[in-house]
Amino acid sequence: YTKANSIADIQETIQLFGQLFQKESEAKAINQSITEKVDGVEKAETNSVKTLLVYGAPGTYLAALPNSLSGDLLEKAGGENIASDFPQEESYPQYASLSVEKIIERNPKVVMLITHGDPEAVKEAFEGEMEKNAAWKNLDAVKNGNVVVLPSHLFGTNPGTKVTDALDVMIENLAAVK
């Protein structure tokens, strides 16, 4: 019942739980360590790896926007969200419909998949979608094997105090782009 669309939202929830359970000092310490981690991020030298974040379940794919948790993490890690100006979905304002034309035009260097379910099934289904549309094959991310499934326990749900682990995963994946 709490927001988790950014690192700040998670920190706000930690503070709230600290108050509710009379653990304010512990909550403050956790939030301080999160802040220090975010402030200490050394952004990749490429400093703007063009990235497409795709939230998927077989048959349904949406682009994660900057106002989503994964979008916030991408920005904090130094990536560039190529879908940042896509129109948001009415029912899911942190996500947008995939625009294959705009994706091809912006040519991401990496595609990161976010899922709640079976990550391998989602990757397989998404790769099947890419094979159906020949234009996907020409994306740098696809040609260079930079289609990554992000860990669902850190990206498919609210990672809570493990948000710094999610940030580390994002940084590692951006740094690994060929």
Tab-separated table of N, CA and C in Angstrom:
chain	number	residue	atom	x	y	z
A	1	TYR	N	0.804	-1.205	0.000
A	1	TYR	CA	0.000	0.000	0.000
A	1	TYR	C	0.844	1.266	0.000
A	2	THR	N	2.080	1.136	-0.423
A	2	THR	CA	2.975	2.284	-0.466
A	2	THR	C	3.465	2.485	-1.892
A	3	LYS	N	3.916	3.714	-2.167
A	3	LYS	CA	4.465	4.009	-3.489
A	3	LYS	C	5.868	3.431	-3.584
A	4	ALA	N	6.257	3.036	-4.774
A	4	ALA	CA	7.616	2.556	-5.004
A	4	ALA	C	8.019	2.878	-6.436
A	5	ASN	N	7.812	4.134	-6.836
A	5	ASN	CA	8.136	4.535	-8.198
A	5	ASN	C	9.480	5.242	-8.300
A	6	SER	N	10.190	5.319	-7.163
A	6	SER	CA	11.511	5.948	-7.169
A	6	SER	C	12.246	5.535	-5.901
A	7	ILE	N	13.531	5.804	-5.890
A	7	ILE	CA	14.313	5.549	-4.682
A	7	ILE	C	13.768	6.419	-3.552
A	8	ALA	N	13.403	7.660	-3.853
A	8	ALA	CA	12.852	8.568	-2.837
A	8	ALA	C	11.563	7.998	-2.238
A	9	ASP	N	10.699	7.392	-3.062
A	9	ASP	CA	9.468	6.769	-2.550
A	9	ASP	C	9.804	5.658	-1.557
A	10	ILE	N	10.784	4.846	-1.892
A	10	ILE	CA	11.170	3.739	-1.006
A	10	ILE	C	11.718	4.297	0.307
A	11	GLN	N	12.527	5.348	0.215
A	11	GLN	CA	13.068	5.951	1.429
A	11	GLN	C	11.955	6.551	2.293
A	12	GLU	N	10.954	7.119	1.666
A	12	GLU	CA	9.810	7.671	2.395
A	12	GLU	C	9.079	6.547	3.141
A	13	THR	N	8.919	5.404	2.492
A	13	THR	CA	8.267	4.260	3.125
A	13	THR	C	9.095	3.732	4.287
A	14	ILE	N	10.401	3.671	4.120
A	14	ILE	CA	11.278	3.218	5.207
A	14	ILE	C	11.124	4.150	6.408
A	15	GLN	N	11.085	5.449	6.142
A	15	GLN	CA	10.907	6.424	7.222
A	15	GLN	C	9.552	6.218	7.907
A	16	LEU	N	8.501	6.003	7.121
A	16	LEU	CA	7.167	5.778	7.668
A	16	LEU	C	7.136	4.533	8.552
A	17	PHE	N	7.723	3.436	8.060
A	17	PHE	CA	7.759	2.210	8.857
A	17	PHE	C	8.586	2.402	10.125
A	18	GLY	N	9.646	3.185	10.027
A	18	GLY	CA	10.453	3.500	11.204
A	18	GLY	C	9.623	4.198	12.265
A	19	GLN	N	8.774	5.125	11.839
A	19	GLN	CA	7.896	5.830	12.772
A	19	GLN	C	6.838	4.883	13.351
A	20	LEU	N	6.209	4.108	12.471
A	20	LEU	CA	5.142	3.206	12.920
A	20	LEU	C	5.625	2.180	13.938
A	21	PHE	N	6.856	1.690	13.734
A	21	PHE	CA	7.386	0.644	14.612
A	21	PHE	C	8.383	1.180	15.635
A	22	GLN	N	8.394	2.509	15.761
A	22	GLN	CA	9.285	3.176	16.718
A	22	GLN	C	10.738	2.728	16.539
A	23	LYS	N	11.152	2.737	15.283
A	23	LYS	CA	12.521	2.373	14.900
A	23	LYS	C	13.101	3.499	14.038
A	24	GLU	N	12.849	4.738	14.456
A	24	GLU	CA	13.264	5.884	13.654
A	24	GLU	C	14.759	5.912	13.390
A	25	SER	N	15.569	5.589	14.395
A	25	SER	CA	17.018	5.661	14.195
A	25	SER	C	17.493	4.610	13.198
A	26	GLU	N	16.884	3.407	13.254
A	26	GLU	CA	17.250	2.369	12.290
A	26	GLU	C	16.850	2.775	10.878
A	27	ALA	N	15.642	3.341	10.749
A	27	ALA	CA	15.165	3.793	9.435
A	27	ALA	C	16.060	4.900	8.905
A	28	LYS	N	16.459	5.812	9.773
A	28	LYS	CA	17.330	6.918	9.362
A	28	LYS	C	18.678	6.368	8.881
A	29	ALA	N	19.216	5.371	9.577
A	29	ALA	CA	20.497	4.771	9.185
A	29	ALA	C	20.388	4.076	7.829
A	30	ILE	N	19.291	3.353	7.611
A	30	ILE	CA	19.082	2.670	6.327
A	30	ILE	C	18.991	3.706	5.208
A	31	ASN	N	18.194	4.751	5.439
A	31	ASN	CA	18.035	5.788	4.413
A	31	ASN	C	19.349	6.517	4.144
A	32	GLN	N	20.144	6.726	5.182
A	32	GLN	CA	21.438	7.378	4.998
A	32	GLN	C	22.348	6.523	4.115
A	33	SER	N	22.334	5.202	4.345
A	33	SER	CA	23.184	4.329	3.525
A	33	SER	C	22.703	4.312	2.074
A	34	ILE	N	21.391	4.367	1.858
A	34	ILE	CA	20.855	4.429	0.491
A	34	ILE	C	21.284	5.731	-0.174
A	35	THR	N	21.145	6.841	0.543
A	35	THR	CA	21.536	8.151	0.001
A	35	THR	C	23.018	8.177	-0.341
A	36	GLU	N	23.855	7.647	0.549
A	36	GLU	CA	25.295	7.615	0.296
A	36	GLU	C	25.617	6.786	-0.945
A	37	LYS	N	24.915	5.668	-1.107
A	37	LYS	CA	25.131	4.807	-2.278
A	37	LYS	C	24.782	5.560	-3.561
A	38	VAL	N	23.606	6.192	-3.568
A	38	VAL	CA	23.153	6.915	-4.760
A	38	VAL	C	24.091	8.080	-5.058
A	39	ASP	N	24.472	8.823	-4.025
A	39	ASP	CA	25.361	9.975	-4.222
A	39	ASP	C	26.753	9.554	-4.675
A	40	GLY	N	27.158	8.324	-4.332
A	40	GLY	CA	28.499	7.856	-4.660
A	40	GLY	C	28.599	7.105	-5.969
A	41	VAL	N	27.516	7.024	-6.706
A	41	VAL	CA	27.532	6.272	-7.969
A	41	VAL	C	28.479	6.930	-8.961
A	42	GLU	N	29.396	6.139	-9.455
A	42	GLU	CA	30.296	6.577	-10.525
A	42	GLU	C	29.609	6.176	-11.827
A	43	LYS	N	29.128	7.145	-12.530
A	43	LYS	CA	28.414	6.840	-13.757
A	43	LYS	C	29.390	6.355	-14.820
A	44	ALA	N	28.907	5.446	-15.641
A	44	ALA	CA	29.741	4.854	-16.693
A	44	ALA	C	30.341	5.954	-17.562
A	45	GLU	N	31.540	5.712	-18.069
A	45	GLU	CA	32.203	6.723	-18.898
A	45	GLU	C	31.369	7.076	-20.117
A	46	THR	N	30.637	6.104	-20.631
A	46	THR	CA	29.770	6.390	-21.772
A	46	THR	C	28.657	7.336	-21.334
A	47	ASN	N	28.388	7.346	-20.061
A	47	ASN	CA	27.492	8.251	-19.350
A	47	ASN	C	26.164	8.528	-20.024
A	48	SER	N	25.644	7.713	-20.720
A	48	SER	CA	24.300	7.834	-21.259
A	48	SER	C	24.086	6.692	-22.219
A	49	VAL	N	24.191	5.496	-21.722
A	49	VAL	CA	23.946	4.336	-22.557
A	49	VAL	C	22.464	4.351	-22.917
A	50	LYS	N	22.174	4.437	-24.203
A	50	LYS	CA	20.783	4.469	-24.655
A	50	LYS	C	20.137	3.121	-24.338
A	51	THR	N	19.082	3.180	-23.510
A	51	THR	CA	18.474	1.971	-22.960
A	51	THR	C	16.969	1.975	-23.164
A	52	LEU	N	16.444	0.800	-23.476
A	52	LEU	CA	15.004	0.582	-23.499
A	52	LEU	C	14.680	-0.364	-22.357
A	53	LEU	N	13.842	0.079	-21.436
A	53	LEU	CA	13.368	-0.753	-20.334
A	53	LEU	C	12.003	-1.292	-20.730
A	54	VAL	N	11.881	-2.612	-20.782
A	54	VAL	CA	10.623	-3.220	-21.205
A	54	VAL	C	10.054	-4.032	-20.055
A	55	TYR	N	8.835	-3.672	-19.633
A	55	TYR	CA	8.126	-4.470	-18.643
A	55	TYR	C	7.301	-5.466	-19.433
A	56	GLY	N	7.483	-6.757	-19.129
A	56	GLY	CA	6.802	-7.740	-19.954
A	56	GLY	C	6.227	-8.916	-19.228
A	57	ALA	N	5.162	-9.370	-19.805
A	57	ALA	CA	4.564	-10.662	-19.507
A	57	ALA	C	4.271	-11.208	-20.897
A	58	PRO	N	4.327	-12.521	-21.094
A	58	PRO	CA	4.107	-13.014	-22.457
A	58	PRO	C	2.876	-12.387	-23.108
A	59	GLY	N	3.091	-11.757	-24.245
A	59	GLY	CA	1.999	-11.137	-24.982
A	59	GLY	C	1.776	-9.674	-24.661
A	60	THR	N	2.345	-9.161	-23.584
A	60	THR	CA	2.164	-7.764	-23.195
A	60	THR	C	3.516	-7.152	-22.887
A	61	TYR	N	3.840	-6.076	-23.591
A	61	TYR	CA	5.108	-5.400	-23.360
A	61	TYR	C	4.878	-3.895	-23.311
A	62	LEU	N	5.437	-3.263	-22.299
A	62	LEU	CA	5.329	-1.819	-22.139
A	62	LEU	C	6.718	-1.256	-21.877
A	63	ALA	N	6.934	-0.012	-22.268
A	63	ALA	CA	8.198	0.663	-21.981
A	63	ALA	C	8.082	1.352	-20.631
A	64	ALA	N	9.072	1.128	-19.754
A	64	ALA	CA	9.097	1.794	-18.455
A	64	ALA	C	9.566	3.235	-18.654
A	65	LEU	N	8.847	4.159	-18.050
A	65	LEU	CA	9.149	5.583	-18.165
A	65	LEU	C	10.026	6.045	-16.996
A	66	PRO	N	10.577	7.243	-17.077
A	66	PRO	CA	11.427	7.750	-15.993
A	66	PRO	C	10.717	7.850	-14.638
A	67	ASN	N	9.377	7.946	-14.621
A	67	ASN	CA	8.646	8.046	-13.361
A	67	ASN	C	8.335	6.683	-12.738
A	68	SER	N	8.951	5.620	-13.281
A	68	SER	CA	8.848	4.278	-12.689
A	68	SER	C	10.119	4.034	-11.882
A	69	LEU	N	10.092	3.037	-11.002
A	69	LEU	CA	11.275	2.727	-10.208
A	69	LEU	C	12.454	2.354	-11.107
A	70	SER	N	12.225	1.485	-12.090
A	70	SER	CA	13.334	1.089	-12.966
A	70	SER	C	13.836	2.283	-13.770
A	71	GLY	N	12.942	3.178	-14.161
A	71	GLY	CA	13.353	4.392	-14.868
A	71	GLY	C	14.195	5.300	-13.986
A	72	ASP	N	13.813	5.417	-12.722
A	72	ASP	CA	14.582	6.213	-11.765
A	72	ASP	C	15.963	5.595	-11.547
A	73	LEU	N	16.007	4.270	-11.395
A	73	LEU	CA	17.281	3.579	-11.208
A	73	LEU	C	18.182	3.754	-12.432
A	74	LEU	N	17.598	3.661	-13.625
A	74	LEU	CA	18.373	3.849	-14.852
A	74	LEU	C	19.010	5.234	-14.873
A	75	GLU	N	18.225	6.233	-14.550
A	75	GLU	CA	18.731	7.605	-14.535
A	75	GLU	C	19.857	7.766	-13.505
A	76	LYS	N	19.641	7.219	-12.302
A	76	LYS	CA	20.654	7.331	-11.243
A	76	LYS	C	21.937	6.591	-11.624
A	77	ALA	N	21.806	5.540	-12.428
A	77	ALA	CA	22.969	4.751	-12.855
A	77	ALA	C	23.695	5.381	-14.037
A	78	GLY	N	23.101	6.399	-14.634
A	78	GLY	CA	23.753	7.086	-15.741
A	78	GLY	C	23.275	6.686	-17.115
A	79	GLY	N	22.198	5.927	-17.195
A	79	GLY	CA	21.671	5.535	-18.491
A	79	GLY	C	20.711	6.560	-19.051
A	80	GLU	N	20.395	6.395	-20.322
A	80	GLU	CA	19.445	7.276	-21.005
A	80	GLU	C	18.232	6.453	-21.415
A	81	ASN	N	17.079	6.809	-20.896
A	81	ASN	CA	15.842	6.096	-21.198
A	81	ASN	C	15.311	6.609	-22.532
A	82	ILE	N	15.401	5.779	-23.563
A	82	ILE	CA	14.982	6.229	-24.900
A	82	ILE	C	13.467	6.436	-24.989
A	83	ALA	N	12.710	5.922	-24.020
A	83	ALA	CA	11.248	6.064	-24.046
A	83	ALA	C	10.771	7.214	-23.158
A	84	SER	N	11.684	8.069	-22.726
A	84	SER	CA	11.333	9.095	-21.743
A	84	SER	C	10.182	10.001	-22.173
A	85	ASP	N	9.996	10.184	-23.468
A	85	ASP	CA	8.915	11.063	-23.925
A	85	ASP	C	7.753	10.294	-24.566
A	86	PHE	N	7.736	8.982	-24.415
A	86	PHE	CA	6.601	8.210	-24.925
A	86	PHE	C	5.364	8.573	-24.102
A	87	PRO	N	4.179	8.621	-24.718
A	87	PRO	CA	2.961	8.935	-23.952
A	87	PRO	C	2.615	7.813	-22.971
A	88	GLN	N	2.363	8.202	-21.727
A	88	GLN	CA	2.081	7.212	-20.685
A	88	GLN	C	0.728	6.554	-20.878
A	89	GLU	N	0.657	5.310	-20.415
A	89	GLU	CA	-0.592	4.560	-20.445
A	89	GLU	C	-1.544	5.162	-19.413
A	90	GLU	N	-2.813	5.249	-19.760
A	90	GLU	CA	-3.780	5.820	-18.827
A	90	GLU	C	-3.880	4.991	-17.547
A	91	SER	N	-3.914	3.679	-17.687
A	91	SER	CA	-4.065	2.798	-16.523
A	91	SER	C	-2.760	2.577	-15.771
A	92	TYR	N	-1.643	2.741	-16.450
A	92	TYR	CA	-0.325	2.503	-15.854
A	92	TYR	C	0.580	3.687	-16.192
A	93	PRO	N	0.468	4.796	-15.451
A	93	PRO	CA	1.175	6.025	-15.838
A	93	PRO	C	2.703	5.960	-15.767
A	94	GLN	N	3.257	4.889	-15.227
A	94	GLN	CA	4.713	4.743	-15.214
A	94	GLN	C	5.218	3.992	-16.456
A	95	TYR	N	4.285	3.652	-17.361
A	95	TYR	CA	4.628	2.853	-18.531
A	95	TYR	C	3.984	3.434	-19.786
A	96	ALA	N	4.554	3.062	-20.927
A	96	ALA	CA	4.024	3.513	-22.218
A	96	ALA	C	3.983	2.331	-23.181
A	97	SER	N	3.107	2.426	-24.158
A	97	SER	CA	3.085	1.407	-25.214
A	97	SER	C	4.389	1.485	-25.997
A	98	LEU	N	4.846	0.330	-26.456
A	98	LEU	CA	6.066	0.300	-27.260
A	98	LEU	C	5.767	0.892	-28.638
A	99	SER	N	6.614	1.791	-29.046
A	99	SER	CA	6.528	2.357	-30.386
A	99	SER	C	7.737	1.844	-31.158
A	100	VAL	N	7.510	0.802	-31.961
A	100	VAL	CA	8.619	0.176	-32.678
A	100	VAL	C	9.339	1.208	-33.551
A	101	GLU	N	8.588	2.106	-34.158
A	101	GLU	CA	9.205	3.108	-35.024
A	101	GLU	C	10.177	3.988	-34.235
A	102	LYS	N	9.722	4.476	-33.069
A	102	LYS	CA	10.590	5.338	-32.255
A	102	LYS	C	11.767	4.552	-31.685
A	103	ILE	N	11.537	3.302	-31.327
A	103	ILE	CA	12.613	2.478	-30.780
A	103	ILE	C	13.692	2.276	-31.838
A	104	ILE	N	13.274	1.987	-33.057
A	104	ILE	CA	14.236	1.789	-34.145
A	104	ILE	C	14.993	3.088	-34.414
A	105	GLU	N	14.281	4.197	-34.428
A	105	GLU	CA	14.890	5.505	-34.664
A	105	GLU	C	15.930	5.843	-33.590
A	106	ARG	N	15.644	5.482	-32.337
A	106	ARG	CA	16.533	5.835	-31.224
A	106	ARG	C	17.597	4.772	-30.953
A	107	ASN	N	17.436	3.602	-31.536
A	107	ASN	CA	18.426	2.537	-31.543
A	107	ASN	C	19.138	2.314	-30.199
A	108	PRO	N	18.444	1.712	-29.228
A	108	PRO	CA	19.080	1.501	-27.918
A	108	PRO	C	20.290	0.576	-28.000
A	109	LYS	N	21.233	0.826	-27.120
A	109	LYS	CA	22.429	-0.025	-27.031
A	109	LYS	C	22.149	-1.250	-26.170
A	110	VAL	N	21.124	-1.156	-25.307
A	110	VAL	CA	20.738	-2.280	-24.452
A	110	VAL	C	19.226	-2.253	-24.262
A	111	VAL	N	18.642	-3.453	-24.195
A	111	VAL	CA	17.228	-3.622	-23.859
A	111	VAL	C	17.210	-4.423	-22.569
A	112	MET	N	16.574	-3.852	-21.540
A	112	MET	CA	16.462	-4.531	-20.247
A	112	MET	C	15.014	-4.930	-20.026
A	113	LEU	N	14.809	-6.220	-19.747
A	113	LEU	CA	13.458	-6.760	-19.542
A	113	LEU	C	13.159	-6.878	-18.055
A	114	ILE	N	11.977	-6.407	-17.675
A	114	ILE	CA	11.497	-6.474	-16.299
A	114	ILE	C	10.277	-7.378	-16.295
A	115	THR	N	10.218	-8.298	-15.341
A	115	THR	CA	9.092	-9.223	-15.299
A	115	THR	C	8.777	-9.648	-13.878
A	116	HIS	N	7.528	-9.997	-13.646
A	116	HIS	CA	7.124	-10.602	-12.366
A	116	HIS	C	7.256	-12.112	-12.444
A	117	GLY	N	6.996	-12.632	-13.616
A	117	GLY	CA	6.897	-14.080	-13.784
A	117	GLY	C	8.213	-14.741	-14.118
A	118	ASP	N	8.130	-15.807	-14.857
A	118	ASP	CA	9.277	-16.597	-15.261
A	118	ASP	C	10.145	-15.785	-16.220
A	119	PRO	N	11.332	-15.329	-15.766
A	119	PRO	CA	12.144	-14.453	-16.601
A	119	PRO	C	12.566	-15.083	-17.928
A	120	GLU	N	12.873	-16.359	-17.923
A	120	GLU	CA	13.304	-16.999	-19.169
A	120	GLU	C	12.155	-17.096	-20.174
A	121	ALA	N	10.948	-17.359	-19.682
A	121	ALA	CA	9.787	-17.424	-20.576
A	121	ALA	C	9.524	-16.055	-21.194
A	122	VAL	N	9.668	-14.995	-20.386
A	122	VAL	CA	9.451	-13.644	-20.900
A	122	VAL	C	10.520	-13.300	-21.934
A	123	LYS	N	11.774	-13.644	-21.636
A	123	LYS	CA	12.852	-13.354	-22.601
A	123	LYS	C	12.615	-14.107	-23.901
A	124	GLU	N	12.251	-15.379	-23.782
A	124	GLU	CA	11.992	-16.189	-24.974
A	124	GLU	C	10.837	-15.607	-25.787
A	125	ALA	N	9.758	-15.218	-25.098
A	125	ALA	CA	8.603	-14.648	-25.794
A	125	ALA	C	8.962	-13.310	-26.438
A	126	PHE	N	9.747	-12.497	-25.734
A	126	PHE	CA	10.142	-11.203	-26.284
A	126	PHE	C	11.047	-11.389	-27.496
A	127	GLU	N	11.965	-12.339	-27.418
A	127	GLU	CA	12.826	-12.625	-28.566
A	127	GLU	C	11.989	-13.106	-29.752
A	128	GLY	N	10.922	-13.859	-29.459
A	128	GLY	CA	9.997	-14.278	-30.514
A	128	GLY	C	9.322	-13.082	-31.165
A	129	GLU	N	8.934	-12.097	-30.340
A	129	GLU	CA	8.334	-10.864	-30.867
A	129	GLU	C	9.332	-10.132	-31.766
A	130	MET	N	10.598	-10.098	-31.328
A	130	MET	CA	11.618	-9.409	-32.113
A	130	MET	C	11.855	-10.106	-33.450
A	131	GLU	N	11.742	-11.441	-33.456
A	131	GLU	CA	11.931	-12.180	-34.706
A	131	GLU	C	10.793	-11.932	-35.686
A	132	LYS	N	9.574	-11.686	-35.154
A	132	LYS	CA	8.415	-11.419	-36.013
A	132	LYS	C	8.586	-10.107	-36.769
A	133	ASN	N	9.230	-9.143	-36.120
A	133	ASN	CA	9.418	-7.840	-36.738
A	133	ASN	C	10.895	-7.689	-37.072
A	134	ALA	N	11.221	-7.783	-38.333
A	134	ALA	CA	12.620	-7.774	-38.777
A	134	ALA	C	13.365	-6.514	-38.336
A	135	ALA	N	12.637	-5.419	-38.125
A	135	ALA	CA	13.287	-4.167	-37.738
A	135	ALA	C	14.025	-4.295	-36.403
A	136	TRP	N	13.517	-5.119	-35.474
A	136	TRP	CA	14.173	-5.310	-34.182
A	136	TRP	C	15.590	-5.855	-34.354
A	137	LYS	N	15.761	-6.731	-35.350
A	137	LYS	CA	17.066	-7.378	-35.540
A	137	LYS	C	18.170	-6.375	-35.829
A	138	ASN	N	17.819	-5.196	-36.332
A	138	ASN	CA	18.816	-4.193	-36.683
A	138	ASN	C	19.192	-3.275	-35.529
A	139	LEU	N	18.545	-3.427	-34.389
A	139	LEU	CA	18.909	-2.610	-33.231
A	139	LEU	C	20.288	-3.024	-32.726
A	140	ASP	N	21.080	-2.052	-32.328
A	140	ASP	CA	22.409	-2.357	-31.789
A	140	ASP	C	22.309	-3.319	-30.605
A	141	ALA	N	21.315	-3.128	-29.738
A	141	ALA	CA	21.163	-3.991	-28.560
A	141	ALA	C	20.995	-5.448	-28.960
A	142	VAL	N	20.202	-5.704	-29.980
A	142	VAL	CA	19.933	-7.071	-30.420
A	142	VAL	C	21.147	-7.634	-31.157
A	143	LYS	N	21.715	-6.857	-32.073
A	143	LYS	CA	22.882	-7.323	-32.843
A	143	LYS	C	24.057	-7.671	-31.933
A	144	ASN	N	24.220	-6.925	-30.836
A	144	ASN	CA	25.364	-7.126	-29.945
A	144	ASN	C	25.057	-8.001	-28.732
A	145	GLY	N	23.866	-8.619	-28.721
A	145	GLY	CA	23.512	-9.520	-27.625
A	145	GLY	C	23.289	-8.816	-26.295
A	146	ASN	N	22.829	-7.580	-26.335
A	146	ASN	CA	22.594	-6.809	-25.113
A	146	ASN	C	21.111	-6.728	-24.763
A	147	VAL	N	20.469	-7.893	-24.723
A	147	VAL	CA	19.090	-7.997	-24.227
A	147	VAL	C	19.202	-8.731	-22.897
A	148	VAL	N	18.879	-8.030	-21.811
A	148	VAL	CA	19.130	-8.505	-20.451
A	148	VAL	C	17.818	-8.660	-19.698
A	149	VAL	N	17.679	-9.758	-18.962
A	149	VAL	CA	16.535	-9.925	-18.066
A	149	VAL	C	16.988	-9.496	-16.677
A	150	LEU	N	16.346	-8.465	-16.142
A	150	LEU	CA	16.688	-7.982	-14.808
A	150	LEU	C	16.074	-8.900	-13.747
A	151	PRO	N	16.734	-9.075	-12.603
A	151	PRO	CA	16.206	-9.958	-11.566
A	151	PRO	C	14.831	-9.479	-11.072
A	152	SER	N	13.842	-10.378	-11.118
A	152	SER	CA	12.473	-9.982	-10.768
A	152	SER	C	12.330	-9.563	-9.308
A	153	HIS	N	13.141	-10.129	-8.413
A	153	HIS	CA	13.018	-9.752	-7.000
A	153	HIS	C	13.521	-8.332	-6.738
A	154	LEU	N	14.243	-7.762	-7.688
A	154	LEU	CA	14.719	-6.390	-7.527
A	154	LEU	C	13.997	-5.396	-8.433
A	155	PHE	N	13.412	-5.877	-9.533
A	155	PHE	CA	12.787	-4.974	-10.490
A	155	PHE	C	11.309	-5.259	-10.735
A	156	GLY	N	10.870	-6.488	-10.575
A	156	GLY	CA	9.473	-6.835	-10.835
A	156	GLY	C	8.572	-6.526	-9.658
A	157	THR	N	9.183	-6.322	-8.496
A	157	THR	CA	8.452	-5.963	-7.295
A	157	THR	C	9.252	-4.888	-6.570
A	158	ASN	N	8.691	-4.330	-5.530
A	158	ASN	CA	9.366	-3.322	-4.724
A	158	ASN	C	10.535	-3.979	-3.984
A	159	PRO	N	11.780	-3.570	-4.256
A	159	PRO	CA	12.915	-4.195	-3.588
A	159	PRO	C	13.136	-3.711	-2.155
A	160	GLY	N	12.394	-2.695	-1.735
A	160	GLY	CA	12.536	-2.180	-0.371
A	160	GLY	C	13.966	-1.756	-0.092
A	161	THR	N	14.501	-2.226	1.029
A	161	THR	CA	15.849	-1.826	1.439
A	161	THR	C	16.926	-2.372	0.503
A	162	LYS	N	16.573	-3.272	-0.391
A	162	LYS	CA	17.543	-3.811	-1.357
A	162	LYS	C	17.595	-2.968	-2.644
A	163	VAL	N	17.052	-1.764	-2.577
A	163	VAL	CA	17.051	-0.891	-3.748
A	163	VAL	C	18.482	-0.587	-4.203
A	164	THR	N	19.431	-0.585	-3.272
A	164	THR	CA	20.828	-0.358	-3.673
A	164	THR	C	21.368	-1.544	-4.463
A	165	ASP	N	20.874	-2.751	-4.161
A	165	ASP	CA	21.257	-3.926	-4.966
A	165	ASP	C	20.742	-3.766	-6.394
A	166	ALA	N	19.505	-3.251	-6.519
A	166	ALA	CA	18.933	-3.014	-7.846
A	166	ALA	C	19.764	-1.971	-8.596
A	167	LEU	N	20.200	-0.939	-7.886
A	167	LEU	CA	21.038	0.080	-8.515
A	167	LEU	C	22.357	-0.535	-8.994
A	168	ASP	N	22.954	-1.404	-8.168
A	168	ASP	CA	24.195	-2.084	-8.568
A	168	ASP	C	23.986	-2.913	-9.836
A	169	VAL	N	22.874	-3.647	-9.911
A	169	VAL	CA	22.580	-4.465	-11.096
A	169	VAL	C	22.449	-3.570	-12.336
A	170	MET	N	21.776	-2.434	-12.171
A	170	MET	CA	21.607	-1.518	-13.288
A	170	MET	C	22.970	-0.991	-13.751
A	171	ILE	N	23.803	-0.596	-12.808
A	171	ILE	CA	25.137	-0.078	-13.138
A	171	ILE	C	25.959	-1.151	-13.863
A	172	GLU	N	25.950	-2.373	-13.326
A	172	GLU	CA	26.704	-3.471	-13.948
A	172	GLU	C	26.255	-3.736	-15.382
A	173	ASN	N	24.936	-3.711	-15.608
A	173	ASN	CA	24.426	-3.980	-16.943
A	173	ASN	C	24.767	-2.847	-17.920
A	174	LEU	N	24.769	-1.619	-17.447
A	174	LEU	CA	25.159	-0.509	-18.323
A	174	LEU	C	26.655	-0.583	-18.649
A	175	ALA	N	27.456	-0.945	-17.652
A	175	ALA	CA	28.905	-1.016	-17.850
A	175	ALA	C	29.284	-2.161	-18.795
A	176	ALA	N	28.440	-3.189	-18.867
A	176	ALA	CA	28.747	-4.363	-19.685
A	176	ALA	C	28.367	-4.197	-21.152
A	177	VAL	N	27.720	-3.092	-21.487
A	177	VAL	CA	27.267	-2.892	-22.869
A	177	VAL	C	28.472	-2.844	-23.793
A	178	LYS	N	28.362	-3.657	-24.851
A	178	LYS	CA	29.468	-3.773	-25.819
A	178	LYS	C	29.386	-2.683	-26.851
